[in-house]
Amino acid sequence: MQITDREQLEGGRERVTLVPESVDDLWHLQYVLEPGDRVAGDTTRRIQRNDEQMRDTGGEREHMWVAIAVDDVEFHKFANRLRVGGEIVACSREDQLGFHHTLNVEVREEISIDKRFKPDQNARLEEAVESTENPDVAIATVEEGEAHVHTVAQYGTESRATITGPTGKGEYAQDRSELFADLGAVLSRLEVDAIILAGPGFTKQDALKYLERNYPDVASLVTMVDTASVGDRGVHEVLKRGAVADVQERTRIESEAEYIDELTRRIAAGAKAAYGPKDVAQAAEYGAIERLLVLDETLRQERGPDREWSIDVDDVVRTTEQKGGDVTVFSSEFPPGEQLSNLGGIAALLRYRLE
């Protein structure tokens, strides 16, 4: 993400002008924007014409600049866009003021955001800016007769292909080159800077030898890692072992996996941990939180008009930081986020055990 301008406004609000550069950036913005913010950018809008010179044809789309007061935000990962809906409060055509409009925020299109930014929202923008320099990584997991390809994104991992083919074992063993050829073809089409090749046994070594002979450009990007599984479980093993961190600075999903594993270990042992809004809020007040873990969807829910908790999630975040604790916002797109959701969407690693 590129931030091209920041301007302080009255009342503690700030205007940030930025350009999202990837789907990851749009995903980040989903959790920065909330009702009451103002978002502005270029768009098209269907204008009704009904005058003597032009028959009403149901409206024609015109390019214009609009600023909207945000009501709702929807991230459409597979459409590569973020939909921001609300009332038009400023516009290059005054006759459109007051109407509802949906602004489609897309990659490489500049927008400006006016709002009172919370600390975790500023941190999310900074993370998006810093991650622009991170290399893109693919994880290929392979075993006899089976291969899977995933790519790593900040919002989680995405499955790109599942390949089945002949096995090189047993009485009816066949040449595995068909499987390796399909794997090489998939990997060669990905625009990535590094590939982690993982799996149990020696199949991955044979796959690498095939890639070196037939797809040398792909093979030059490969780092091998031993895992006990393939597919989603194999990918989780790769992330837990820190293999992606060898080619990227620690990604958010690796750290989330570590934190949620530590949390579940502590809960099982009855050790220094808290989960659920009531217990975590109490721990924050005592200054006992070493690291607060909160789900991005939970933050958005509890900051909106349909909040369910009796406590204020922003008070918990603010108190944690004021008393020296760190805050990690989990992605709801990745398994650690799902685990945190099952614990109420908020938890904490504590400095000491609370009775």
GROMACS .gro file of C-alpha atoms in nm:
model
  355
    1MET     CA    1   0.000   0.000   0.000
    2GLN     CA    2   0.116   0.353  -0.073
    3ILE     CA    3   0.019   0.638   0.157
    4THR     CA    4   0.057   0.956  -0.048
    5ASP     CA    5  -0.063   1.215   0.204
    6ARG     CA    6  -0.170   1.259   0.567
    7GLU     CA    7  -0.348   1.570   0.691
    8GLN     CA    8  -0.467   1.657   1.041
    9LEU     CA    9  -0.829   1.776   1.059
   10GLU     CA   10  -1.037   1.937   1.332
   11GLY     CA   11  -1.171   1.730   1.619
   12GLY     CA   12  -0.886   1.478   1.622
   13ARG     CA   13  -0.975   1.341   1.278
   14GLU     CA   14  -0.718   1.279   1.008
   15ARG     CA   15  -0.736   1.253   0.629
   16VAL     CA   16  -0.520   0.980   0.477
   17THR     CA   17  -0.482   0.955   0.100
   18LEU     CA   18  -0.366   0.613  -0.016
   19VAL     CA   19  -0.340   0.371  -0.307
   20PRO     CA   20  -0.406  -0.001  -0.242
   21GLU     CA   21  -0.160  -0.215  -0.441
   22SER     CA   22  -0.293  -0.565  -0.380
   23VAL     CA   23  -0.593  -0.766  -0.263
   24ASP     CA   24  -0.416  -0.782   0.075
   25ASP     CA   25  -0.439  -0.404   0.098
   26LEU     CA   26  -0.814  -0.413   0.028
   27TRP     CA   27  -0.848  -0.675   0.302
   28HIS     CA   28  -0.664  -0.447   0.546
   29LEU     CA   29  -0.892  -0.154   0.460
   30GLN     CA   30  -1.196  -0.365   0.545
   31TYR     CA   31  -1.091  -0.346   0.910
   32VAL     CA   32  -0.985   0.018   0.903
   33LEU     CA   33  -1.316   0.154   0.772
   34GLU     CA   34  -1.622   0.173   0.996
   35PRO     CA   35  -1.959   0.352   1.006
   36GLY     CA   36  -1.922   0.729   1.038
   37ASP     CA   37  -1.598   0.750   0.842
   38ARG     CA   38  -1.582   0.949   0.519
   39VAL     CA   39  -1.433   0.790   0.207
   40ALA     CA   40  -1.378   0.976  -0.119
   41GLY     CA   41  -1.267   0.873  -0.465
   42ASP     CA   42  -1.352   0.859  -0.834
   43THR     CA   43  -1.645   0.646  -0.939
   44THR     CA   44  -1.922   0.604  -1.194
   45ARG     CA   45  -2.289   0.654  -1.114
   46ARG     CA   46  -2.605   0.592  -1.311
   47ILE     CA   47  -2.777   0.926  -1.374
   48GLN     CA   48  -3.142   0.941  -1.463
   49ARG     CA   49  -3.217   1.175  -1.754
   50ASN     CA   50  -3.571   1.278  -1.829
   51ASP     CA   51  -3.586   1.600  -2.027
   52GLU     CA   52  -3.718   1.717  -2.363
   53GLN     CA   53  -3.388   1.654  -2.544
   54MET     CA   54  -3.324   1.300  -2.420
   55ARG     CA   55  -3.565   1.017  -2.367
   56ASP     CA   56  -3.533   0.847  -2.028
   57THR     CA   57  -3.346   0.524  -2.101
   58GLY     CA   58  -3.317   0.412  -1.741
   59GLY     CA   59  -3.002   0.611  -1.677
   60GLU     CA   60  -2.650   0.641  -1.811
   61ARG     CA   61  -2.328   0.598  -1.613
   62GLU     CA   62  -2.116   0.908  -1.563
   63HIS     CA   63  -1.770   0.948  -1.413
   64MET     CA   64  -1.761   1.167  -1.103
   65TRP     CA   65  -1.587   1.228  -0.771
   66VAL     CA   66  -1.784   1.142  -0.458
   67ALA     CA   67  -1.735   1.143  -0.083
   68ILE     CA   68  -1.961   0.914   0.117
   69ALA     CA   69  -2.043   0.875   0.486
   70VAL     CA   70  -1.972   0.507   0.544
   71ASP     CA   71  -2.261   0.279   0.638
   72ASP     CA   72  -2.127  -0.064   0.539
   73VAL     CA   73  -1.810  -0.228   0.409
   74GLU     CA   74  -1.780  -0.559   0.221
   75PHE     CA   75  -1.458  -0.727   0.108
   76HIS     CA   76  -1.495  -0.934  -0.212
   77LYS     CA   77  -1.171  -1.132  -0.231
   78PHE     CA   78  -1.249  -1.311  -0.557
   79ALA     CA   79  -1.368  -0.993  -0.730
   80ASN     CA   80  -1.056  -0.801  -0.617
   81ARG     CA   81  -1.258  -0.516  -0.477
   82LEU     CA   82  -1.384  -0.354  -0.156
   83ARG     CA   83  -1.742  -0.222  -0.163
   84VAL     CA   84  -1.803   0.082   0.059
   85GLY     CA   85  -2.163   0.199   0.084
   86GLY     CA   86  -2.317   0.513   0.230
   87GLU     CA   87  -2.479   0.850   0.172
   88ILE     CA   88  -2.312   1.094  -0.070
   89VAL     CA   89  -2.203   1.396   0.139
   90ALA     CA   90  -1.990   1.568  -0.128
   91CYS     CA   91  -1.985   1.523  -0.503
   92SER     CA   92  -1.876   1.679  -0.831
   93ARG     CA   93  -2.251   1.688  -0.917
   94GLU     CA   94  -2.451   1.863  -0.647
   95ASP     CA   95  -2.777   1.707  -0.765
   96GLN     CA   96  -2.649   1.369  -0.636
   97LEU     CA   97  -2.603   1.481  -0.274
   98GLY     CA   98  -2.798   1.278  -0.022
   99PHE     CA   99  -2.834   0.970  -0.240
  100HIS     CA  100  -2.695   0.633  -0.138
  101HIS     CA  101  -2.393   0.512  -0.338
  102THR     CA  102  -2.155   0.217  -0.332
  103LEU     CA  103  -1.793   0.304  -0.400
  104ASN     CA  104  -1.598   0.011  -0.549
  105VAL     CA  105  -1.242   0.044  -0.418
  106GLU     CA  106  -1.002  -0.145  -0.642
  107VAL     CA  107  -0.628  -0.203  -0.664
  108ARG     CA  108  -0.424   0.096  -0.790
  109GLU     CA  109  -0.712   0.342  -0.745
  110GLU     CA  110  -0.653   0.634  -0.506
  111ILE     CA  111  -0.897   0.708  -0.226
  112SER     CA  112  -0.895   0.934   0.079
  113ILE     CA  113  -1.023   0.840   0.425
  114ASP     CA  114  -1.135   1.092   0.687
  115LYS     CA  115  -1.173   0.948   1.036
  116ARG     CA  116  -1.046   0.936   1.391
  117PHE     CA  117  -0.794   0.653   1.357
  118LYS     CA  118  -0.757   0.408   1.645
  119PRO     CA  119  -0.406   0.277   1.732
  120ASP     CA  120  -0.466  -0.072   1.591
  121GLN     CA  121  -0.601   0.080   1.268
  122ASN     CA  122  -0.288   0.294   1.225
  123ALA     CA  123  -0.079  -0.017   1.295
  124ARG     CA  124  -0.271  -0.206   1.026
  125LEU     CA  125  -0.201   0.067   0.769
  126GLU     CA  126   0.168   0.063   0.863
  127GLU     CA  127   0.175  -0.316   0.825
  128ALA     CA  128   0.020  -0.288   0.478
  129VAL     CA  129   0.281  -0.030   0.374
  130GLU     CA  130   0.570  -0.239   0.508
  131SER     CA  131   0.443  -0.562   0.351
  132THR     CA  132   0.465  -0.409   0.003
  133GLU     CA  133   0.831  -0.509   0.001
  134ASN     CA  134   0.769  -0.865   0.118
  135PRO     CA  135   0.818  -1.137  -0.145
  136ASP     CA  136   0.521  -1.347  -0.255
  137VAL     CA  137   0.548  -1.711  -0.149
  138ALA     CA  138   0.392  -2.037  -0.271
  139ILE     CA  139   0.383  -2.358  -0.066
  140ALA     CA  140   0.377  -2.686  -0.262
  141THR     CA  141   0.318  -3.002  -0.057
  142VAL     CA  142   0.373  -3.335  -0.228
  143GLU     CA  143   0.362  -3.707  -0.147
  144GLU     CA  144   0.306  -4.025  -0.347
  145GLY     CA  145   0.029  -3.965  -0.599
  146GLU     CA  146  -0.078  -3.628  -0.460
  147ALA     CA  147   0.032  -3.264  -0.464
  148HIS     CA  148  -0.120  -2.937  -0.339
  149VAL     CA  149  -0.028  -2.575  -0.412
  150HIS     CA  150  -0.113  -2.282  -0.184
  151THR     CA  151  -0.012  -1.918  -0.191
  152VAL     CA  152   0.054  -1.709   0.120
  153ALA     CA  153  -0.135  -1.383   0.168
  154GLN     CA  154  -0.178  -1.156   0.468
  155TYR     CA  155  -0.541  -1.257   0.499
  156GLY     CA  156  -0.443  -1.626   0.512
  157THR     CA  157  -0.339  -1.898   0.269
  158GLU     CA  158  -0.525  -1.968  -0.051
  159SER     CA  159  -0.550  -2.308  -0.220
  160ARG     CA  160  -0.450  -2.284  -0.586
  161ALA     CA  161  -0.444  -2.647  -0.703
  162THR     CA  162  -0.487  -3.009  -0.596
  163ILE     CA  163  -0.317  -3.259  -0.827
  164THR     CA  164  -0.341  -3.638  -0.830
  165GLY     CA  165  -0.129  -3.872  -1.038
  166PRO     CA  166   0.050  -4.208  -1.059
  167THR     CA  167   0.235  -4.342  -0.759
  168GLY     CA  168   0.592  -4.466  -0.766
  169LYS     CA  169   0.534  -4.735  -0.504
  170GLY     CA  170   0.392  -5.086  -0.500
  171GLU     CA  171   0.361  -5.372  -0.743
  172TYR     CA  172   0.186  -5.157  -1.001
  173ALA     CA  173   0.410  -4.852  -0.964
  174GLN     CA  174   0.398  -4.605  -1.251
  175ASP     CA  175   0.617  -4.319  -1.366
  176ARG     CA  176   0.549  -4.017  -1.141
  177SER     CA  177   0.660  -3.768  -1.407
  178GLU     CA  178   0.295  -3.699  -1.490
  179LEU     CA  179   0.231  -3.573  -1.137
  180PHE     CA  180   0.554  -3.371  -1.132
  181ALA     CA  181   0.480  -3.223  -1.475
  182ASP     CA  182   0.139  -3.100  -1.360
  183LEU     CA  183   0.296  -2.956  -1.046
  184GLY     CA  184   0.565  -2.778  -1.248
  185ALA     CA  185   0.303  -2.634  -1.484
  186VAL     CA  186   0.100  -2.491  -1.194
  187LEU     CA  187   0.404  -2.342  -1.020
  188SER     CA  188   0.535  -2.187  -1.342
  189ARG     CA  189   0.212  -1.989  -1.382
  190LEU     CA  190   0.231  -1.832  -1.035
  191GLU     CA  191   0.389  -1.489  -0.997
  192VAL     CA  192   0.587  -1.561  -0.680
  193ASP     CA  193   0.935  -1.485  -0.553
  194ALA     CA  194   0.986  -1.805  -0.353
  195ILE     CA  195   0.848  -2.160  -0.336
  196ILE     CA  196   0.856  -2.388  -0.034
  197LEU     CA  197   0.843  -2.755  -0.137
  198ALA     CA  198   0.731  -2.973   0.154
  199GLY     CA  199   0.602  -3.317   0.240
  200PRO     CA  200   0.692  -3.650   0.401
  201GLY     CA  201   0.952  -3.894   0.268
  202PHE     CA  202   1.161  -3.858  -0.046
  203THR     CA  203   0.892  -3.771  -0.300
  204LYS     CA  204   0.965  -3.399  -0.271
  205GLN     CA  205   1.334  -3.462  -0.355
  206ASP     CA  206   1.228  -3.649  -0.668
  207ALA     CA  207   0.989  -3.368  -0.753
  208LEU     CA  208   1.269  -3.113  -0.718
  209LYS     CA  209   1.497  -3.316  -0.948
  210TYR     CA  210   1.219  -3.319  -1.209
  211LEU     CA  211   1.174  -2.942  -1.173
  212GLU     CA  212   1.549  -2.885  -1.207
  213ARG     CA  213   1.548  -3.075  -1.539
  214ASN     CA  214   1.224  -2.940  -1.682
  215TYR     CA  215   1.141  -2.617  -1.500
  216PRO     CA  216   1.478  -2.469  -1.397
  217ASP     CA  217   1.333  -2.121  -1.333
  218VAL     CA  218   1.083  -2.273  -1.091
  219ALA     CA  219   1.347  -2.494  -0.927
  220SER     CA  220   1.568  -2.191  -0.860
  221LEU     CA  221   1.299  -2.053  -0.627
  222VAL     CA  222   1.256  -2.372  -0.421
  223THR     CA  223   1.338  -2.428  -0.055
  224MET     CA  224   1.262  -2.777   0.084
  225VAL     CA  225   1.101  -2.848   0.422
  226ASP     CA  226   1.010  -3.181   0.585
  227THR     CA  227   0.649  -3.215   0.701
  228ALA     CA  228   0.442  -3.512   0.814
  229SER     CA  229   0.137  -3.412   0.608
  230VAL     CA  230   0.037  -3.247   0.282
  231GLY     CA  231  -0.251  -3.016   0.193
  232ASP     CA  232  -0.388  -2.779   0.458
  233ARG     CA  233  -0.222  -2.966   0.744
  234GLY     CA  234   0.111  -2.963   0.565
  235VAL     CA  235   0.082  -2.590   0.505
  236HIS     CA  236   0.012  -2.535   0.876
  237GLU     CA  237   0.328  -2.734   0.960
  238VAL     CA  238   0.532  -2.518   0.721
  239LEU     CA  239   0.401  -2.201   0.884
  240LYS     CA  240   0.461  -2.327   1.238
  241ARG     CA  241   0.818  -2.423   1.154
  242GLY     CA  242   0.888  -2.068   1.038
  243ALA     CA  243   0.984  -2.171   0.686
  244VAL     CA  244   0.804  -1.878   0.528
  245ALA     CA  245   0.998  -1.645   0.758
  246ASP     CA  246   1.318  -1.754   0.583
  247VAL     CA  247   1.203  -1.566   0.271
  248GLN     CA  248   0.963  -1.318   0.431
  249GLU     CA  249   0.986  -1.131   0.753
  250ARG     CA  250   0.752  -1.294   0.997
  251THR     CA  251   0.409  -1.294   0.841
  252ARG     CA  252   0.102  -1.227   1.051
  253ILE     CA  253  -0.028  -1.579   1.002
  254GLU     CA  254   0.291  -1.738   1.140
  255SER     CA  255   0.283  -1.527   1.454
  256GLU     CA  256  -0.089  -1.590   1.497
  257ALA     CA  257  -0.029  -1.967   1.480
  258GLU     CA  258   0.240  -1.937   1.749
  259TYR     CA  259   0.025  -1.722   1.978
  260ILE     CA  260  -0.283  -1.943   1.952
  261ASP     CA  261  -0.074  -2.256   2.019
  262GLU     CA  262   0.076  -2.091   2.327
  263LEU     CA  263  -0.271  -1.982   2.441
  264THR     CA  264  -0.420  -2.331   2.408
  265ARG     CA  265  -0.121  -2.482   2.593
  266ARG     CA  266  -0.169  -2.239   2.880
  267ILE     CA  267  -0.545  -2.294   2.895
  268ALA     CA  268  -0.494  -2.673   2.904
  269ALA     CA  269  -0.244  -2.634   3.189
  270GLY     CA  270  -0.457  -2.384   3.381
  271ALA     CA  271  -0.171  -2.137   3.346
  272LYS     CA  272  -0.142  -1.764   3.263
  273ALA     CA  273  -0.425  -1.709   3.015
  274ALA     CA  274  -0.769  -1.551   2.990
  275TYR     CA  275  -1.038  -1.565   2.724
  276GLY     CA  276  -1.383  -1.419   2.668
  277PRO     CA  277  -1.470  -1.049   2.701
  278LYS     CA  278  -1.541  -1.040   3.075
  279ASP     CA  279  -1.225  -1.218   3.192
  280VAL     CA  280  -1.001  -1.037   2.944
  281ALA     CA  281  -1.142  -0.696   3.043
  282GLN     CA  282  -1.071  -0.778   3.407
  283ALA     CA  283  -0.715  -0.884   3.324
  284ALA     CA  284  -0.663  -0.557   3.136
  285GLU     CA  285  -0.777  -0.354   3.438
  286TYR     CA  286  -0.530  -0.543   3.661
  287GLY     CA  287  -0.247  -0.472   3.416
  288ALA     CA  288  -0.194  -0.847   3.380
  289ILE     CA  289  -0.203  -0.871   2.999
  290GLU     CA  290   0.126  -0.943   2.828
  291ARG     CA  291  -0.034  -0.984   2.483
  292LEU     CA  292  -0.396  -0.923   2.389
  293LEU     CA  293  -0.533  -1.143   2.108
  294VAL     CA  294  -0.845  -1.010   1.938
  295LEU     CA  295  -1.019  -1.114   1.615
  296ASP     CA  296  -1.057  -0.856   1.338
  297GLU     CA  297  -1.424  -0.949   1.287
  298THR     CA  298  -1.483  -0.909   1.660
  299LEU     CA  299  -1.332  -0.561   1.656
  300ARG     CA  300  -1.555  -0.459   1.368
  301GLN     CA  301  -1.866  -0.612   1.527
  302GLU     CA  302  -1.808  -0.457   1.868
  303ARG     CA  303  -1.730  -0.114   1.723
  304GLY     CA  304  -2.057  -0.109   1.531
  305PRO     CA  305  -2.419  -0.037   1.626
  306ASP     CA  306  -2.499  -0.407   1.679
  307ARG     CA  307  -2.239  -0.471   1.948
  308GLU     CA  308  -2.313  -0.762   2.182
  309TRP     CA  309  -2.072  -0.712   2.471
  310SER     CA  310  -2.139  -0.509   2.782
  311ILE     CA  311  -1.774  -0.401   2.780
  312ASP     CA  312  -1.615  -0.158   2.532
  313VAL     CA  313  -1.356  -0.340   2.319
  314ASP     CA  314  -1.168  -0.015   2.256
  315ASP     CA  315  -1.136   0.039   2.632
  316VAL     CA  316  -0.977  -0.308   2.662
  317VAL     CA  317  -0.731  -0.235   2.379
  318ARG     CA  318  -0.647   0.109   2.518
  319THR     CA  319  -0.602  -0.015   2.876
  320THR     CA  320  -0.381  -0.303   2.760
  321GLU     CA  321  -0.149  -0.067   2.574
  322GLN     CA  322  -0.144   0.193   2.853
  323LYS     CA  323  -0.031  -0.077   3.099
  324GLY     CA  324   0.248  -0.207   2.876
  325GLY     CA  325   0.079  -0.493   2.694
  326ASP     CA  326   0.099  -0.569   2.323
  327VAL     CA  327  -0.200  -0.617   2.093
  328THR     CA  328  -0.227  -0.866   1.804
  329VAL     CA  329  -0.529  -0.849   1.575
  330PHE     CA  330  -0.602  -1.193   1.427
  331SER     CA  331  -0.726  -1.260   1.074
  332SER     CA  332  -1.061  -1.438   1.063
  333GLU     CA  333  -0.949  -1.593   0.730
  334PHE     CA  334  -0.690  -1.826   0.888
  335PRO     CA  335  -0.733  -2.127   1.123
  336PRO     CA  336  -0.580  -1.953   1.431
  337GLY     CA  337  -0.849  -1.687   1.388
  338GLU     CA  338  -1.115  -1.957   1.378
  339GLN     CA  339  -0.976  -2.099   1.702
  340LEU     CA  340  -0.982  -1.756   1.863
  341SER     CA  341  -1.341  -1.708   1.744
  342ASN     CA  342  -1.436  -2.028   1.929
  343LEU     CA  343  -1.292  -1.872   2.246
  344GLY     CA  344  -1.516  -1.565   2.215
  345GLY     CA  345  -1.307  -1.360   1.972
  346ILE     CA  346  -1.078  -1.222   2.242
  347ALA     CA  347  -0.813  -1.374   2.469
  348ALA     CA  348  -0.490  -1.282   2.643
  349LEU     CA  349  -0.151  -1.423   2.736
  350LEU     CA  350  -0.094  -1.301   3.092
  351ARG     CA  351   0.206  -1.192   3.294
  352TYR     CA  352   0.072  -1.378   3.595
  353ARG     CA  353  -0.219  -1.605   3.673
  354LEU     CA  354  -0.542  -1.448   3.796
  355GLU     CA  355  -0.734  -1.632   4.066
   0.00000   0.00000   0.00000
